[in-house]
Amino acid sequence: MVTIKEIAEKCGVSITTVSRVLNNKGDSISDQTKERIFRVVEELNYVPNAVARSMVTKRTNNIALIVPDISNPFFADIAKGAEKTCVTNGFHLFLCNTDMDKEVENEYIRVLRKRLVDGMIITTQNNEEYDVIFEEMLDSNYPFVFIERYSDKLKNVPGVFASNIEGAYSITKHLIELGHKDIAFLTGPLVTSNAHYRLEGYRKALTDYKLPINPELIRNGNYKVDGGYKETKALLRKKIPFTALFASNDLMAFGAYQAAKEFGLQIPEQLSIVGFDNINMPGVIEPQITTMDIPAYDMAVKATTILLDLIEGQTPKESKVYYPLQFINKGSTAPITEVKRFA
Amino acid sequence: MVTIKEIAEKCGVSITTVSRVLNNKGDSISDQTKERIFRVVEELNYVPNAVARSMVTKRTNNIALIVPDISNPFFADIAKGAEKTCVTNGFHLFLCNTDMDKEVENEYIRVLRKRLVDGMIITTQNNEEYDVIFEEMLDSNYPFVFIERYSDKLKNVPGVFASNIEGAYSITKHLIELGHKDIAFLTGPLVTSNAHYRLEGYRKALTDYKLPINPELIRNGNYKVDGGYKETKALLRKKIPFTALFASNDLMAFGAYQAAKEFGLQIPEQLSIVGFDNINMPGVIEPQITTMDIPAYDMAVKATTILLDLIEGQTPKESKVYYPLQFINKGSTAPITEVKRFA
DNA sequence: CAGTAGAAGTAAAACGTTTTACTGGAAGGA
DNA sequence: TCCTTCCAGTAAAACGTTTTACTTCTACTG
C-alpha cells in the first residue's frame, strides 16, 4: 500500500502539505505544489487509509442500520430511507441483517460500537436480557436511535415509532364494523414491542365493542410468510370458527391467504383477512390485502436525521416521534352478512 | 471514551499487559493480574477501539457485499449466504445497497476500498466506464470477488457465476418444445453481463430451432416488477402477437403476470410465462411461475469463501466457479395447442 | 555457588493519518 | 533600514492499539 509519506517524498514536500491539499485545507499552498501532489497521487494510485484517518478525526462517516429481516419489504423501505438520508449528508450506510437472531444482533452491536461506525439505527427485536448493552451505550454517549423498538427501561433513547396500538385498534374496528365477531389474530414475535402493541390494539377494540377475547383465536407468529401460513393452517384445522383474520404484518397475511386458499376458502366472501405494514409486494394476489400503512421510508429518514444530529453533537429537535398510520382498503374484507361460513 | 491506557493505569500495569490479556495472548500473565484487568474493564465499561486496532493489525475482520437491489429476494438470499459464511469465520458483513445506481455503487467501492473492510463481494451491475477502479484494485492487490458480474477486461478477478446462457437456452427450449414460436423476451438492464447472457441464451435457442428473432418482441426491462409490468403492457397494447413470454428474472415475470391478468389473459392457457432466479416470494399467484433455479445461497457461500481465502493471502482453490441452473416447472406454461389466441 | 530457565511483565516503536503550533523568507510600508 | 504581514510550508504530537524485543526476579540444576 502506498502511503501519504511516499507521496510526500516523491513530491519533495512534507506530509502535512499533502494531507492539507488532499483535504482541501490548502489555503496557503501554491497551485504548482497542489498540482504536483495531485499528479503523483494519481500516478501512484494512492488511496488514503480511512482507518488511520478515523483514528485521528474520531469519525468514520459511516452509520449502521440493524434490521431483523431484510427480505421483508418493510425493512427494505426503511433501508432506502436511511440510505438516502445518509448519502445526502455525506454518510454511508452499512446494513446489518440479523435474521431475527438475538445473538447475531448483539454481536453486531458489540462490534459496531467499537467505533467502526459513528452511530447506529436499530430496528425492532427487543431482547430485554441484552438491554444492558444499550444502557452502557447510553452511559458512554454512543449515538444510537431506535425504530419501532420500545423499552420502558430505555426511555431516554431517541426513537421513531408507529402508532401501533391505534393502528391495530382501527383495523380491528373495521372488521368489527363489518359485523365480524370471531376475529383470529396472528401476533408477531413477542420479543418485539410492536408485536405487543398490535395485540393490545386488537384486544382493546374487542373489549371496547364488548366482544369476547378468545385466546384460542390468538396465535403466535413470526412476522414471516411461513408463520402466517402455519398458524392459519393450524387454526383452520382446529375448526374453531372465525370469519376474519388479522395478521400482525402483511407477510403473515400472505401466508394466511395462502393457507385459506388451500382450504378452499373464498376471500373475502368466506374469510376476511387484514394485514399490517402496507408493504409493496409484487405478489399478484386478488384481492390484495387490506392493511395499515406505516410510513416506513419517512420514519427511516427521520430516524437517520436524529442520529446524524446526535453524531454532530447537537440535540435533535425531536427525539421521539410517533407516526400515525393509515387504513388502506384493498378489498380483502367483506361484511359478515355475505359470509358463507365454512364448516 | 475510556482507553486501554486508563485501564492500565487503574490496574497498575503496562498497556502491553492489558492488551495481551484482552487478546488472550497472556500466556505469561498471572491469573490475579488477568482477573484484576477484567474487573476494571468491566467496571469502566471499556470497549477497545476497533479503528486503532485495525490500524496496527491491518485487519478489520469486516467485509462488504454490494448489491444492486436488496428488495429482490435473489439478493436477499445472496446476503444470507454471505452473512452465514462470514459469521462462521469470525467476520462481519456489511450490506451496501446501490439501488441500481452506478454512482452509488462506485461511491461505495471507493469508500470501502480505503481499508474500511478487508475485502468486498460485488454483485452484478456492470459499468464499463468504471472498470478502471477494479483494475486499480487488482493492481493494488485489494481483495474482491464478483458474483454474476463478468467483464472481459477483468478476467483475473475471481468470481462465481450462474450458467446464464445455458439456463436461458434451456427454458426457451422448453417453450419452443411446447410449440411456441412467438416468444416475447424482457431483458434485464443491459449494463449487467447476466442480462446479456440470458438474452444470448434466448437468441441461441430460437436460432437453433430455426425460429425467427423478432426484435419487436424483445424489450428492455430493469429486473424489477414495475419494469416487467410496463414492458408487458406495452407489448400487449401493440398487439404484436405472442403466445409466450420469457422475463429475464422472476420479479419482472410477476409484473408481466399482473399486466397479462389486467388484460384479461388466462395463464397459462392464453399466455405462457417463465421467469428466472426461482426467488422465494410470498406472492400467492396461481399458477406460480416456471423458472430457472439459481443456487444463490450456495454461490454466495462460495464467493465469500474465495474472498476470505484471498484476505488470508491464500490462493483460493477455485477462483472462477460456474453454477449450473435447474429448470423448475411451476405450471405457468402450456402447449400452444391449448392457446386461445388473444386478439 | 554460578548458571540457566522460566515467569511476569515492560518500554518503545509502529500503524497512517490530521492538526497544532511553528519557521523562513519575501514583500510592503514607514 | 527596520518592522510587519503574508505566503508557503514544516516538525512533531496525537489518535489507541499491537507487537517486538527486552528486563527483572525467582527458582532450580549441577
XYZ file of C-alpha atoms (C1' of nucleotides) in Angstrom:
746
model
C 0.000 0.000 0.000
C 1.258 3.435 -0.891
C 1.028 5.921 1.953
C 0.918 9.632 2.303
C 4.581 9.550 3.253
C 5.586 8.181 -0.112
C 3.564 10.835 -1.849
C 5.271 13.476 0.225
C 8.700 12.118 -0.533
C 8.065 11.811 -4.203
C 6.789 15.368 -4.284
C 9.559 16.693 -2.120
C 7.146 18.198 0.389
C 6.063 17.326 3.894
C 3.196 15.015 4.630
C 1.391 17.922 6.213
C 1.274 19.594 2.858
C -0.035 16.508 1.157
C -2.672 15.995 3.782
C -3.752 19.603 3.502
C -4.025 19.525 -0.222
C -5.950 16.290 -0.221
C -8.372 17.571 2.366
C -8.876 20.883 0.680
C -7.365 22.713 3.575
C -4.538 24.022 1.467
C -5.446 27.674 1.682
C -1.802 28.502 1.664
C -0.283 26.008 -0.713
C 0.809 27.138 -4.132
C -1.043 25.919 -7.159
C 2.023 24.267 -8.568
C 2.555 22.235 -5.442
C -1.069 21.231 -5.390
C -0.928 20.144 -8.949
C 2.230 18.180 -8.424
C 0.672 16.383 -5.483
C -2.442 15.517 -7.396
C -0.375 14.193 -10.241
C 1.685 11.946 -8.016
C -1.411 10.748 -6.185
C -2.922 9.777 -9.475
C 0.259 8.206 -10.694
C 0.864 6.103 -7.624
C -2.818 5.327 -7.291
C -2.809 6.476 -3.729
C -5.893 5.805 -1.644
C -5.870 7.364 1.805
C -6.324 4.907 4.606
C -9.673 5.647 6.170
C -8.807 3.713 9.272
C -5.829 5.900 10.042
C -7.892 8.914 9.222
C -10.686 7.852 11.530
C -8.292 7.388 14.328
C -7.357 10.971 14.460
C -10.631 12.519 13.380
C -12.664 10.142 15.539
C -15.115 9.939 12.735
C -15.875 7.305 10.149
C -18.789 8.977 8.428
C -20.482 5.638 8.384
C -23.535 4.543 10.239
C -25.132 1.163 10.539
C -28.702 0.045 10.295
C -29.575 -3.168 12.030
C -32.625 -4.943 10.727
C -34.133 -8.279 11.682
C -35.142 -9.402 8.231
C -34.004 -7.699 5.118
C -36.250 -9.838 2.938
C -39.218 -8.109 4.498
C -40.021 -5.211 2.164
C -40.921 -3.149 5.171
C -37.276 -3.144 6.178
C -36.135 -2.697 2.635
C -38.108 0.554 2.684
C -36.534 1.523 5.965
C -33.139 0.812 4.458
C -33.877 3.006 1.485
C -34.948 5.919 3.624
C -31.889 5.613 5.788
C -29.552 5.205 2.869
C -30.921 8.201 1.051
C -30.563 10.396 4.099
C -27.029 9.196 4.652
C -25.931 9.854 1.141
C -27.334 13.363 1.066
C -25.392 14.079 4.238
C -22.096 12.628 3.193
C -22.510 9.479 5.211
C -22.597 5.857 4.223
C -24.913 3.182 5.435
C -23.984 -0.325 6.357
C -26.865 -2.699 6.560
C -26.709 -5.481 9.091
C -29.211 -8.267 8.855
C -29.736 -10.296 11.979
C -32.170 -12.834 10.600
C -34.129 -12.289 13.785
C -31.345 -13.809 15.776
C -30.733 -12.064 19.070
C -27.190 -13.309 19.269
C -26.376 -12.031 15.844
C -27.984 -8.717 16.609
C -25.957 -8.402 19.722
C -22.774 -9.382 18.094
C -23.310 -6.687 15.501
C -23.982 -4.101 18.130
C -20.913 -5.119 20.064
C -18.703 -4.957 17.020
C -20.068 -1.758 15.571
C -19.889 0.024 18.831
C -16.143 -0.240 18.807
C -16.160 2.917 16.780
C -16.464 1.228 13.442
C -19.436 3.422 12.710
C -20.365 6.755 14.170
C -23.765 5.598 15.261
C -26.470 3.074 14.639
C -30.126 2.711 13.927
C -31.694 -0.304 15.489
C -34.997 -1.682 14.377
C -37.329 -3.926 16.311
C -36.295 -7.099 18.086
C -36.401 -6.496 21.747
C -34.261 -8.629 23.904
C -34.584 -7.383 27.380
C -31.786 -9.576 28.553
C -29.455 -7.532 26.443
C -30.843 -4.141 27.291
C -27.784 -3.700 29.426
C -25.747 -3.128 26.277
C -27.930 -0.194 25.423
C -27.614 1.191 28.893
C -23.881 1.067 28.517
C -24.084 2.764 25.169
C -26.265 5.418 26.684
C -23.777 5.887 29.511
C -20.855 6.206 27.195
C -22.776 8.576 24.979
C -22.587 6.407 21.919
C -25.142 7.717 19.418
C -27.952 5.369 18.506
C -31.595 5.536 17.616
C -34.450 3.095 17.670
C -37.027 2.459 15.036
C -40.039 0.656 16.363
C -38.279 -0.661 19.400
C -39.592 0.468 22.667
C -38.483 -0.429 26.121
C -39.504 1.191 29.352
C -36.012 0.761 30.648
C -34.657 2.757 27.750
C -36.935 5.719 27.721
C -34.049 8.038 27.025
C -33.106 6.525 23.736
C -34.330 8.635 20.847
C -36.627 6.808 18.537
C -39.213 6.792 15.859
C -42.383 4.818 16.278
C -45.533 3.799 14.518
C -48.751 4.271 16.428
C -49.273 0.567 16.613
C -51.980 0.453 19.232
C -54.150 2.969 17.425
C -53.459 1.297 14.097
C -54.328 -2.161 15.285
C -57.363 -0.748 17.026
C -58.685 0.904 13.945
C -58.221 -2.032 11.626
C -59.847 -4.318 14.153
C -62.667 -1.832 14.427
C -63.033 -2.016 10.667
C -63.594 -5.748 10.940
C -65.969 -5.380 13.846
C -67.996 -2.815 11.995
C -68.361 -5.261 9.154
C -70.059 -7.497 11.666
C -67.216 -9.855 12.486
C -67.205 -11.259 15.958
C -64.773 -14.128 15.690
C -61.580 -12.472 14.626
C -58.439 -14.526 14.650
C -55.205 -12.763 15.414
C -51.663 -13.685 14.477
C -49.086 -11.965 16.637
C -45.583 -11.030 15.672
C -42.680 -12.445 17.643
C -43.442 -11.329 21.149
C -39.881 -10.263 21.753
C -40.731 -7.126 19.817
C -42.585 -4.233 21.304
C -44.663 -3.604 18.237
C -45.985 -7.144 18.267
C -47.258 -6.444 21.762
C -48.783 -3.155 20.819
C -50.612 -4.570 17.841
C -52.040 -7.277 20.011
C -53.010 -4.650 22.532
C -54.842 -2.607 19.907
C -56.723 -5.686 18.781
C -57.679 -6.554 22.341
C -58.721 -3.034 23.122
C -61.019 -2.857 20.128
C -62.695 -6.125 21.001
C -63.134 -5.027 24.578
C -64.494 -1.627 23.638
C -67.023 -3.294 21.411
C -67.904 -5.772 24.098
C -66.689 -8.761 22.162
C -65.103 -11.659 23.967
C -61.417 -12.306 23.527
C -60.957 -15.897 22.591
C -57.391 -16.982 23.404
C -57.726 -19.879 21.040
C -58.001 -17.453 18.164
C -54.769 -15.732 19.078
C -51.680 -17.423 17.744
C -48.051 -16.540 17.937
C -46.462 -15.878 14.598
C -43.061 -14.726 13.492
C -43.714 -11.881 11.057
C -42.849 -14.188 8.190
C -44.880 -15.777 5.441
C -44.336 -19.291 6.652
C -45.504 -18.367 10.144
C -48.725 -16.867 8.805
C -49.268 -19.939 6.729
C -48.591 -22.408 9.502
C -50.641 -20.694 12.153
C -53.584 -20.180 9.860
C -53.490 -23.810 8.819
C -53.464 -24.776 12.456
C -56.445 -22.548 13.165
C -58.384 -23.887 10.242
C -57.620 -27.449 11.140
C -58.885 -26.949 14.645
C -62.246 -25.904 13.254
C -62.701 -23.114 15.720
C -64.958 -20.864 13.723
C -63.719 -17.423 12.755
C -64.801 -15.161 9.954
C -61.947 -12.707 9.919
C -58.241 -12.844 10.473
C -55.924 -10.064 11.469
C -52.281 -10.828 10.779
C -49.842 -8.553 12.573
C -47.968 -7.931 9.381
C -48.526 -8.280 5.675
C -46.039 -11.068 5.246
C -48.024 -13.260 7.617
C -51.217 -12.124 5.926
C -49.804 -13.517 2.698
C -49.196 -16.813 4.393
C -52.677 -16.768 5.854
C -54.106 -16.051 2.442
C -52.275 -18.995 1.000
C -53.454 -21.294 3.760
C -57.046 -20.140 3.384
C -56.910 -20.659 -0.356
C -55.605 -24.161 0.106
C -58.510 -24.768 2.409
C -60.776 -23.738 -0.430
C -61.954 -20.539 1.190
C -63.041 -17.567 -0.860
C -61.547 -14.279 0.191
C -63.177 -12.070 1.260
C -66.509 -13.870 0.928
C -65.725 -16.637 3.348
C -62.876 -15.099 5.206
C -61.821 -11.504 5.669
C -58.102 -11.008 6.003
C -56.208 -7.904 7.039
C -52.530 -7.281 7.424
C -50.280 -4.513 8.656
C -47.402 -2.500 7.136
C -48.683 -1.976 3.612
C -45.603 -3.450 2.107
C -45.011 -3.101 -1.551
C -45.125 -6.666 -2.720
C -45.124 -7.967 -6.203
C -47.343 -10.831 -5.136
C -50.221 -10.685 -7.534
C -52.987 -11.923 -5.324
C -56.552 -10.915 -5.737
C -57.893 -9.258 -3.812
C -54.842 -7.611 -2.400
C -54.706 -7.387 1.329
C -56.306 -4.599 3.292
C -53.775 -3.198 5.668
C -52.477 -0.297 7.722
C -49.905 1.813 6.013
C -46.780 2.591 8.036
C -44.677 5.384 6.596
C -41.516 3.322 6.782
C -39.456 5.430 4.453
C -40.308 8.660 6.235
C -39.698 7.095 9.583
C -36.276 5.974 8.480
C -35.461 9.425 7.171
C -36.475 10.896 10.488
C -34.529 8.360 12.495
C -31.444 8.949 10.415
C -31.769 12.683 10.770
C -31.981 12.344 14.515
C -28.958 10.085 14.534
C -26.911 12.443 12.415
C -27.798 15.279 14.767
C -26.670 13.172 17.662
C -23.433 12.418 15.911
C -22.809 16.087 15.282
C -23.278 16.590 18.968
C -26.478 18.528 18.559
C -29.612 17.763 20.476
C -32.151 16.810 17.847
C -35.273 18.929 17.641
C -37.488 15.979 18.332
C -36.043 12.864 19.784
C -39.150 10.744 19.986
C -41.561 10.778 17.116
C -44.790 8.866 16.678
C -46.231 8.324 13.244
C -49.927 7.881 12.653
C -50.947 5.012 10.429
C -53.350 4.962 7.592
C -56.029 2.441 6.810
C -55.720 1.080 3.283
C -58.687 -0.817 1.984
C -57.684 -3.220 -0.746
C -60.783 -5.342 -0.707
C -59.815 -8.373 1.319
C -62.613 -7.849 3.817
C -66.360 -8.181 3.463
C -69.382 -7.693 5.702
C -70.283 -10.753 7.643
C -73.721 -10.942 6.016
C -72.068 -12.247 2.913
C -70.085 -14.833 4.746
C -70.847 -18.358 3.805
C -69.479 -19.905 6.947
C -67.075 -22.731 6.344
C -67.667 -25.994 8.125
C -14.102 7.226 25.890
C -12.067 5.095 28.214
C -8.878 3.773 26.661
C -6.524 0.945 27.296
C -4.199 3.399 28.961
C -6.681 4.206 31.669
C -7.249 0.532 32.270
C -3.521 0.025 32.561
C -3.128 2.896 34.997
C -6.009 1.818 37.147
C -4.602 -1.681 37.271
C -1.079 -0.532 37.865
C 0.247 -2.463 34.899
C 1.501 -1.556 31.460
C -0.774 -1.265 28.468
C 1.076 -4.160 26.923
C -0.166 -6.355 29.682
C -3.730 -5.175 29.274
C -3.593 -5.683 25.551
C -2.209 -9.154 25.979
C -4.800 -10.201 28.459
C -7.626 -8.833 26.357
C -6.380 -10.596 23.272
C -5.775 -13.855 25.011
C -2.098 -13.657 24.383
C -1.301 -13.542 28.045
C 0.477 -16.836 28.243
C 2.701 -15.364 30.868
C 0.469 -13.128 32.888
C -0.553 -14.234 36.331
C -4.139 -15.139 36.974
C -4.528 -12.419 39.567
C -3.432 -9.754 37.153
C -5.755 -11.081 34.493
C -8.617 -11.068 36.870
C -7.872 -7.555 38.032
C -7.772 -6.348 34.462
C -11.038 -7.989 33.589
C -12.637 -6.466 36.636
C -11.508 -2.972 35.778
C -12.525 -3.408 32.143
C -15.968 -4.387 33.306
C -16.123 -1.618 35.833
C -15.075 1.132 33.462
C -17.108 -0.337 30.653
C -14.109 -0.323 28.400
C -14.646 -1.089 24.743
C -11.491 -1.409 22.674
C -11.331 0.920 19.747
C -11.521 -1.217 16.647
C -10.222 1.570 14.492
C -6.991 1.827 16.419
C -6.755 -1.906 16.453
C -7.241 -2.131 12.722
C -4.553 0.346 12.143
C -1.900 -1.830 13.573
C -3.275 -5.215 12.611
C -4.251 -4.012 9.139
C -7.378 -6.009 9.515
C -10.961 -5.104 10.216
C -12.495 -8.540 10.005
C -15.317 -6.991 8.083
C -16.240 -7.481 4.503
C -18.817 -5.758 2.390
C -21.362 -7.078 -0.029
C -22.558 -4.675 -2.658
C -25.927 -5.454 -4.153
C -27.999 -3.542 -6.673
C -31.388 -4.164 -5.122
C -31.834 -5.604 -1.720
C -35.591 -5.851 -2.162
C -35.007 -8.529 -4.742
C -35.195 -11.811 -2.817
C -32.471 -13.147 -5.033
C -30.053 -10.759 -3.406
C -31.519 -11.336 -0.004
C -30.515 -14.973 -0.497
C -27.067 -13.944 -1.583
C -26.815 -11.791 1.513
C -27.811 -14.673 3.724
C -25.227 -16.978 2.249
C -22.522 -14.374 2.594
C -23.518 -13.442 6.096
C -23.583 -17.009 7.268
C -20.144 -17.688 5.878
C -18.786 -14.547 7.457
C -20.144 -15.302 10.861
C -18.796 -18.829 10.905
C -15.393 -17.407 10.062
C -15.333 -14.623 12.572
C -16.086 -11.942 10.042
C -18.903 -9.477 9.760
C -20.826 -8.487 6.718
C -21.849 -5.012 5.754
C -24.504 -4.851 3.135
C -24.440 -1.971 0.716
C -27.439 -1.376 -1.444
C -26.872 0.682 -4.550
C -30.438 0.835 -5.789
C -29.006 0.077 -9.211
C -27.272 3.383 -9.230
C -23.815 3.283 -10.746
C -22.708 6.373 -8.931
C -23.782 4.990 -5.606
C -22.091 1.703 -6.340
C -18.925 3.465 -7.191
C -19.019 5.670 -4.214
C -19.361 2.613 -2.017
C -16.454 0.913 -3.672
C -14.324 3.989 -3.337
C -15.115 4.392 0.315
C -14.831 0.755 1.290
C -11.594 0.344 -0.503
C -9.936 2.735 1.870
C -9.406 -0.228 4.135
C -12.704 0.052 5.900
C -13.319 -3.568 5.075
C -10.867 -6.300 4.290
C -12.494 -7.122 1.009
C -15.699 -6.962 -0.939
C -18.136 -9.028 -2.876
C -19.653 -7.236 -5.785
C -22.790 -8.426 -7.485
C -23.979 -7.609 -10.963
C -24.205 -4.102 -12.366
C -21.532 -3.665 -14.904
C -20.367 -0.214 -15.610
C -17.534 -0.466 -18.018
C -16.735 3.167 -17.596
C -15.744 2.430 -14.054
C -13.878 -0.763 -14.700
C -10.759 1.258 -14.131
C -11.462 1.213 -10.420
C -11.347 -2.539 -10.476
C -8.146 -2.521 -12.404
C -6.660 -0.322 -9.747
C -7.915 -2.596 -7.037
C -6.425 -5.528 -8.842
C -3.121 -3.693 -9.170
C -3.014 -2.807 -5.527
C -3.981 -6.321 -4.573
C -7.147 -5.339 -2.815
C -9.222 -8.494 -2.320
C -12.550 -8.610 -4.080
C -14.799 -11.102 -5.763
C -17.589 -10.894 -8.256
C -20.905 -12.618 -8.193
C -22.566 -12.655 -11.572
C -20.532 -9.819 -12.939
C -18.371 -10.632 -15.848
C -16.139 -8.411 -17.851
C -13.583 -9.429 -20.424
C -11.328 -6.702 -19.182
C -11.345 -8.166 -15.723
C -10.714 -11.784 -16.423
C -8.416 -12.029 -13.457
C -10.992 -11.164 -10.869
C -12.201 -14.257 -9.049
C -15.885 -14.801 -9.333
C -18.877 -17.013 -9.088
C -21.306 -17.246 -11.941
C -24.565 -18.782 -12.980
C -24.609 -20.542 -16.311
C -26.932 -17.962 -17.729
C -26.612 -18.794 -21.390
C -27.346 -22.459 -20.856
C -30.150 -21.648 -18.442
C -31.846 -19.180 -20.740
C -31.358 -21.600 -23.586
C -32.999 -24.444 -21.821
C -36.017 -22.522 -20.585
C -36.522 -21.074 -24.050
C -36.246 -24.567 -25.435
C -38.956 -25.614 -23.018
C -41.252 -23.007 -24.533
C -40.306 -23.945 -28.066
C -40.980 -27.575 -27.386
C -44.433 -26.652 -26.217
C -44.946 -25.287 -29.691
C -44.430 -21.588 -29.048
C -42.993 -19.612 -31.887
C -43.688 -16.059 -30.857
C -41.859 -15.716 -27.618
C -41.523 -12.281 -26.116
C -38.424 -11.532 -24.109
C -37.863 -8.986 -21.373
C -34.205 -8.246 -20.815
C -32.580 -7.146 -17.614
C -30.736 -3.856 -17.528
C -28.175 -4.264 -20.258
C -25.432 -2.817 -18.121
C -25.257 -6.223 -16.469
C -23.487 -9.141 -18.005
C -26.103 -11.637 -16.984
C -28.819 -9.693 -18.760
C -26.763 -10.077 -21.915
C -26.173 -13.746 -21.390
C -29.815 -14.506 -20.781
C -30.695 -12.703 -23.959
C -27.999 -14.640 -25.728
C -29.377 -17.961 -24.494
C -32.828 -16.998 -25.697
C -31.491 -15.992 -29.097
C -29.416 -19.078 -29.432
C -32.365 -21.343 -28.721
C -34.538 -19.590 -31.286
C -31.785 -19.792 -33.843
C -31.042 -23.434 -33.171
C -34.705 -24.239 -33.640
C -34.843 -22.160 -36.780
C -37.264 -19.663 -35.379
C -37.033 -16.024 -36.379
C -35.913 -13.477 -33.832
C -38.411 -10.684 -33.781
C -36.799 -7.554 -32.336
C -40.190 -6.117 -31.594
C -40.754 -8.891 -29.099
C -37.584 -8.066 -27.212
C -37.953 -5.307 -24.692
C -35.542 -3.790 -22.269
C -36.548 -4.218 -18.676
C -34.945 -3.398 -15.376
C -35.161 -6.578 -13.308
C -37.957 -5.033 -11.286
C -41.662 -5.720 -11.035
C -42.674 -2.397 -12.454
C -40.443 -2.893 -15.465
C -41.974 -6.276 -16.203
C -45.404 -4.788 -15.858
C -44.742 -1.791 -18.045
C -42.999 -3.627 -20.851
C -45.607 -6.347 -20.974
C -48.366 -3.771 -21.089
C -46.572 -2.078 -23.929
C -46.228 -5.353 -25.793
C -49.866 -6.227 -25.311
C -51.013 -2.816 -26.380
C -49.045 -3.043 -29.577
C -50.958 -6.156 -30.483
C -47.936 -7.935 -31.828
C -48.994 -11.499 -31.284
C -47.012 -13.662 -28.915
C -48.011 -16.749 -27.023
C -45.214 -16.960 -24.519
C -43.146 -14.526 -22.553
C -39.738 -15.051 -21.050
C -38.870 -12.499 -18.397
C -35.183 -12.346 -17.521
C -35.970 -12.536 -13.847
C -38.848 -13.552 -11.633
C -39.560 -10.050 -10.437
C -40.280 -8.934 -13.984
C -42.253 -12.120 -14.541
C -44.501 -11.059 -11.676
C -45.038 -7.736 -13.338
C -45.745 -9.454 -16.628
C -48.226 -11.711 -14.926
C -50.010 -8.749 -13.444
C -50.145 -6.973 -16.791
C -51.446 -10.060 -18.537
C -54.115 -10.549 -15.909
C -55.229 -6.974 -16.288
C -55.504 -7.644 -19.988
C -57.818 -10.481 -19.160
C -55.469 -13.215 -20.247
C -55.561 -16.654 -18.730
C -52.243 -18.007 -17.667
C -51.032 -20.382 -18.936
C -53.912 -21.055 -21.310
C -53.606 -17.859 -23.268
C -50.113 -16.885 -22.357
C -47.197 -18.895 -21.082
C -44.876 -17.003 -18.775
C -41.480 -18.010 -17.497
C -39.062 -16.220 -15.227
C -35.545 -16.707 -13.955
C -33.938 -16.932 -10.486
C -36.531 -19.007 -8.650
C -36.896 -16.450 -5.934
C -38.786 -17.312 -2.855
C -41.698 -14.937 -2.987
C -44.728 -14.850 -0.829
C -46.777 -13.689 -3.779
C -49.615 -16.150 -3.855
C -50.261 -16.243 -7.529
C -51.674 -19.217 -9.301
C -50.088 -20.760 -11.128
C -46.714 -19.878 -9.750
C -44.124 -19.008 -12.295
C -41.974 -21.570 -14.038
C -38.395 -20.539 -13.725
C -34.728 -21.481 -13.630
C -33.334 -22.017 -10.200
C -30.056 -20.251 -9.427
C -28.323 -21.523 -6.317
C -27.892 -18.027 -4.939
C -27.150 -19.034 -1.386
C -24.510 -21.565 -2.391
C -22.977 -19.145 -4.815
C -22.696 -16.547 -2.086
C -21.108 -19.046 0.253
C -18.593 -19.913 -2.405
C -17.850 -16.318 -3.247
C -17.354 -15.476 0.397
C -15.075 -18.444 0.889
C -12.957 -17.346 -2.026
C -12.835 -13.822 -0.666
C -11.813 -14.960 2.778
C -9.043 -17.052 1.248
C -7.881 -14.039 -0.652
C -7.883 -11.983 2.509
C -5.830 -14.574 4.319
C -3.380 -14.296 1.489
C -4.047 -17.774 0.201
C -4.758 -18.530 -3.393
C -8.257 -19.971 -3.403
C -8.646 -23.492 -4.716
C -11.016 -22.374 -7.419
C -11.210 -18.772 -8.316
C -13.833 -18.917 -11.019
C -16.840 -21.107 -10.492
C -19.810 -21.657 -12.748
C -23.052 -22.992 -11.352
C -25.487 -24.985 -13.441
C -29.110 -23.945 -13.217
C -32.136 -26.061 -12.757
C -35.420 -25.902 -14.577
C -38.363 -25.587 -12.183
C -41.756 -26.199 -13.657
C -44.451 -24.469 -11.662
C -47.175 -24.649 -14.244
C -47.194 -21.241 -15.857
C -46.625 -22.640 -19.322
C -48.861 -24.682 -21.594
C -48.597 -26.237 -25.038
C -49.575 -23.926 -27.803
C -52.393 -26.196 -28.914
C -54.381 -25.020 -25.957
C -53.766 -21.391 -26.630
C -56.798 -19.373 -27.400
C -55.001 -16.595 -29.148
C -55.899 -13.158 -27.875
C -56.984 -10.598 -30.412
C 27.572 -21.025 44.105
C 27.421 -19.970 39.193
C 24.472 -20.572 35.539
C 20.117 -21.190 33.320
C 15.287 -21.312 32.559
C 11.067 -19.711 33.152
C 7.597 -16.476 34.926
C 5.691 -11.934 34.799
C 5.929 -8.144 32.937
C 7.554 -3.584 30.431
C 9.342 0.241 27.112
C 9.075 1.808 22.888
C 8.211 1.504 18.066
C 4.893 1.135 14.730
C 0.486 1.717 12.097
C -1.051 6.225 8.614
C -3.268 9.929 9.167
C -4.679 15.034 10.903
C -3.678 19.077 13.295
C -1.395 22.496 16.087
C 1.972 25.494 16.505
C 5.746 26.975 14.460
C 9.514 28.834 10.724
C 11.925 31.134 6.975
C 11.669 34.219 3.548
C 9.737 37.762 0.585
C 7.174 41.861 0.002
C 5.458 46.155 1.518
C 5.303 50.256 4.384
C 7.258 53.996 7.131
C 16.862 50.295 7.243
C 13.777 48.092 10.219
C 9.310 46.284 11.184
C 5.244 43.938 9.989
C 2.470 40.986 7.343
C 1.639 37.427 4.480
C 2.838 33.303 1.928
C 4.273 28.577 1.666
C 5.301 25.237 4.102
C 7.167 22.133 8.083
C 8.127 19.358 12.611
C 6.158 16.910 15.841
C 2.431 15.422 18.641
C -1.566 12.922 18.794
C -5.058 9.263 17.947
C -5.406 3.985 20.623
C -3.937 -0.019 19.774
C -0.498 -4.328 18.905
C 3.900 -6.246 18.871
C 8.840 -6.846 19.259
C 12.482 -7.122 21.968
C 13.914 -6.555 26.314
C 14.189 -6.715 31.728
C 13.877 -8.317 36.289
C 13.195 -11.645 39.506
C 12.758 -16.274 41.331
C 13.670 -20.999 41.406
C 16.019 -24.719 40.034
C 20.125 -27.546 38.366
C 24.599 -29.398 38.583
